[in-house]
Amino acid sequence: MTYRDIYEGWKADPEAFWMQAATAIDWTRPPSRAFTDTGPAGEWFADAMGNTCWNAVDRHVEAGHGDRLAIIHDSPISGSVHKLTYAQLQARVASLAGALRARGIAPGDTVIIYMPMVPEALEAMLACARLGAIHSVVFGGFAAHELAVRIDDARPKAIIAASCGLEPGRVVHYKPLLDRAIDEARHKPDFCVIFQREQEVAALIPGRDLDWHGFQAGVAPADCVPVAGNHPAYVLYTSGTTGQPKGVVRHTAGHMVALAWSMRHIYDIGAGDVFWAASDVGWVVGHSYICYGPLLAGATTIVFEGKPVGTPDAGTFWRVIAEHGVSSFFTAPTAIRAVRRDDPEGALICDHDISGLKALFLAGERADPDTVAWAAEKLGVPVIDHWWQTETGWAIAANPLGVELLPQKKGSPSVAMPGYDVQVLDETGEPVPPGTLGAIAIRLPLPPGTLPTLWNAEDRFRKAYLSHFPGFYETGDAGYVDEDGYLYIMARTDDVINVAGHRLSTGAMEEVLAAHPAVAECAVIGVSDPLKGQAPLGLLCLKKGVETPHEQIIAEVVRMVRDQIGPVAAFKSACIVERLPKTRSGKILRATMCKIADGEEVKTPATIDDPVILDEVGAALRRIGLGRREEADNPQA
Ligand code: COA
Ligand code: AMP
């Protein structure tokens, strides 16, 4: 079967296509139908009963593959490698689930997981899945306030955390962050489970905190609890346009079916293969392709606690691929740019035998053709850009290696996957001709595995995704499609920026800056960055009469963003401007300022209130070394 056969087959009969895909999963009650028109955007396999942990762990043991490796934890930061077989994973997860159940965790309860890249993070996710509890993993690079916001929204009965995370050269003290977050949050969990790492033993709060090992002692292990197909498997918060993150809900059955399909058809991974997604469990890539996808496929997944460079060098990726026999590798373009910057000739690749590698997959941000070409040349394998979002949970567009490698086109993540009818629309919702830029939308219904709603926020779900283009899901990305159906993803249409493959809200940063006593008004924009793709930049208008030195104000706002959102925001620079450019209706012209900062040609927007402000902003940006290209290209400017 070719890609075209498969895609057309899905289009001709989506119901039959997904019912067939569902046979890859063990059900306690198989679905009687694939799609039901319930909820705001429909649901998949709603009447099936099954359990994700059973499918990801137990069934492989039952089938006689208990000795196969499930997880390899490779931590160049702590200098250790640990391996867990499926049988060992099953025993550990059942024991943890038993202890959680003994403390009252039942199907439908929410549990927040705040852990670094250790196997115990996956065990915690799987233990929740085993009980039908809904987990919400919070990325370790967020500060206490962001954790508190998520605690108040998810209202967890329990929080499972580690004592610390490890970043190069520093220990991230998770426990004080957790304590501060619980203090700040209005909602309080019944209890916390703390996994003590040898790098830091945290003080436990009596009556609230339980030791990971201690609380499991003497408790009976738990079996898998079957749940309905539309039972939420997890909630994962992602950045929207405001400081309040969106809780993306993932339903159990569609999640399993879509991931199982994608492992085979997109990543070409089956039982016994070794798959590595170098991301973090706190992001959607970590959920889909560090934890659930590879385990559903019966493959071995790598949990990597390190960085592409500096742990210890730009050869780390190649060492891990060679040492553990990785056949498909997934990372963000930023990581490859970092490797290339340190090892431009790819000399360190030659130190390792990476002949088992079949392909490199890139996602999370736009893959610039230069980086793709470099990796393809140095690695000698296809480099496959694919496009998706936290909301979709798996690729919207990809080159389906497991079906056939389609001809690759520069700058394109290739073609729509089955289930996705992708359209490029103009402002009025009409499809635009090939080659014309527009808003990218997906005709409803979305396929299995994608979000059915937002946690406790159905109205927001409708407003954010379904209302702009009736009958479609609005992706928030702009781009175009060519004559052959290849997609090109060019930019976001909202105020979300992408820094080192991390999705961040400029609105959230603006809320922090606006709280500085000297700041009257502010805007945050994403300026082009050669390593991270984009970097946030704050533009601050000060209150009248403020005499504090500008450098001091800038240092203070940088500190505030780090303290309140977290180091992952990578907010390092700001500049003071007299006024911000706005439309006559008062909307700040962020996109125009972005273009000025990036040195692009700027057409003064027709709706601008006072065009002179653009010159003022241009001058302020030039003073901090931005927008230079425009000046050089146009000496008159
Ligand atoms: N816990 C605590 N802090 C974290 C963290 C975590 N899990 N992850 C990142 N941080 C911190 C970093 O230590 C850094 O802190 P610093 O300001 O004190 O240096 C800050 O957050 C910014 O991190 P990052 O943007 O990742 O920059 P970096 O300079 O540490 O590393 C790269 C640059 C390119 C090596 C790194 O961004 C990278 O590996 N990117 C790939 C991203 C990726 O996999 N994304 C997932 C989508 S697929
Ligand atoms: P996240 O939800 O964090 O996965 O971020 C999703 C967003 O990242 C998308 O909406 C895009 O803006 C961007 N993105 C992800 N993958 C790609 C890609 N392959 N090409 C271009 N942009 C991408």
XYZ file of C-alpha atoms and ligand atoms in Angstrom, residues 238 283-285 362-367 385-391 413 475-477 489-492 496 498 501-503, ligand 2:
53
model
C -0.031 24.142 26.974
C 5.862 18.055 26.781
C 3.502 16.297 24.432
C 6.421 14.647 22.630
C 12.236 16.626 13.672
C 9.294 18.551 15.158
C 8.344 21.169 17.693
C 9.255 24.186 15.583
C 9.944 25.030 11.979
C 12.836 22.942 10.646
C 10.283 17.036 9.443
C 6.777 16.493 10.793
C 4.232 18.950 12.089
C 1.904 18.603 15.052
C 0.812 20.201 18.290
C 0.052 19.389 21.900
C -3.597 19.519 20.883
C 6.857 18.614 6.742
C -4.535 25.186 14.266
C -3.160 28.658 15.045
C -0.523 28.134 12.373
C 4.138 25.850 8.069
C 5.347 29.427 8.245
C 4.217 31.185 11.436
C 1.741 31.317 14.294
C 2.390 32.051 20.992
C 8.434 28.910 20.029
C 11.090 23.920 20.564
C 9.254 25.058 23.697
C 5.865 26.647 23.207
P 3.568 22.242 20.795
O 2.118 22.284 21.123
O 4.440 22.674 21.907
O 3.970 20.925 20.202
O 3.792 23.334 19.664
C 3.054 23.254 18.495
C 3.448 24.346 17.571
O 4.834 24.250 17.247
C 2.734 24.268 16.248
O 1.448 24.826 16.279
C 3.692 25.009 15.343
O 3.552 26.398 15.493
C 5.043 24.584 15.873
N 5.526 23.406 15.168
C 5.571 22.148 15.612
N 6.132 21.328 14.691
C 6.436 22.096 13.621
C 7.022 21.848 12.334
N 7.423 20.639 11.987
N 7.142 22.897 11.486
C 6.740 24.136 11.841
N 6.205 24.426 13.046
C 6.052 23.433 13.924
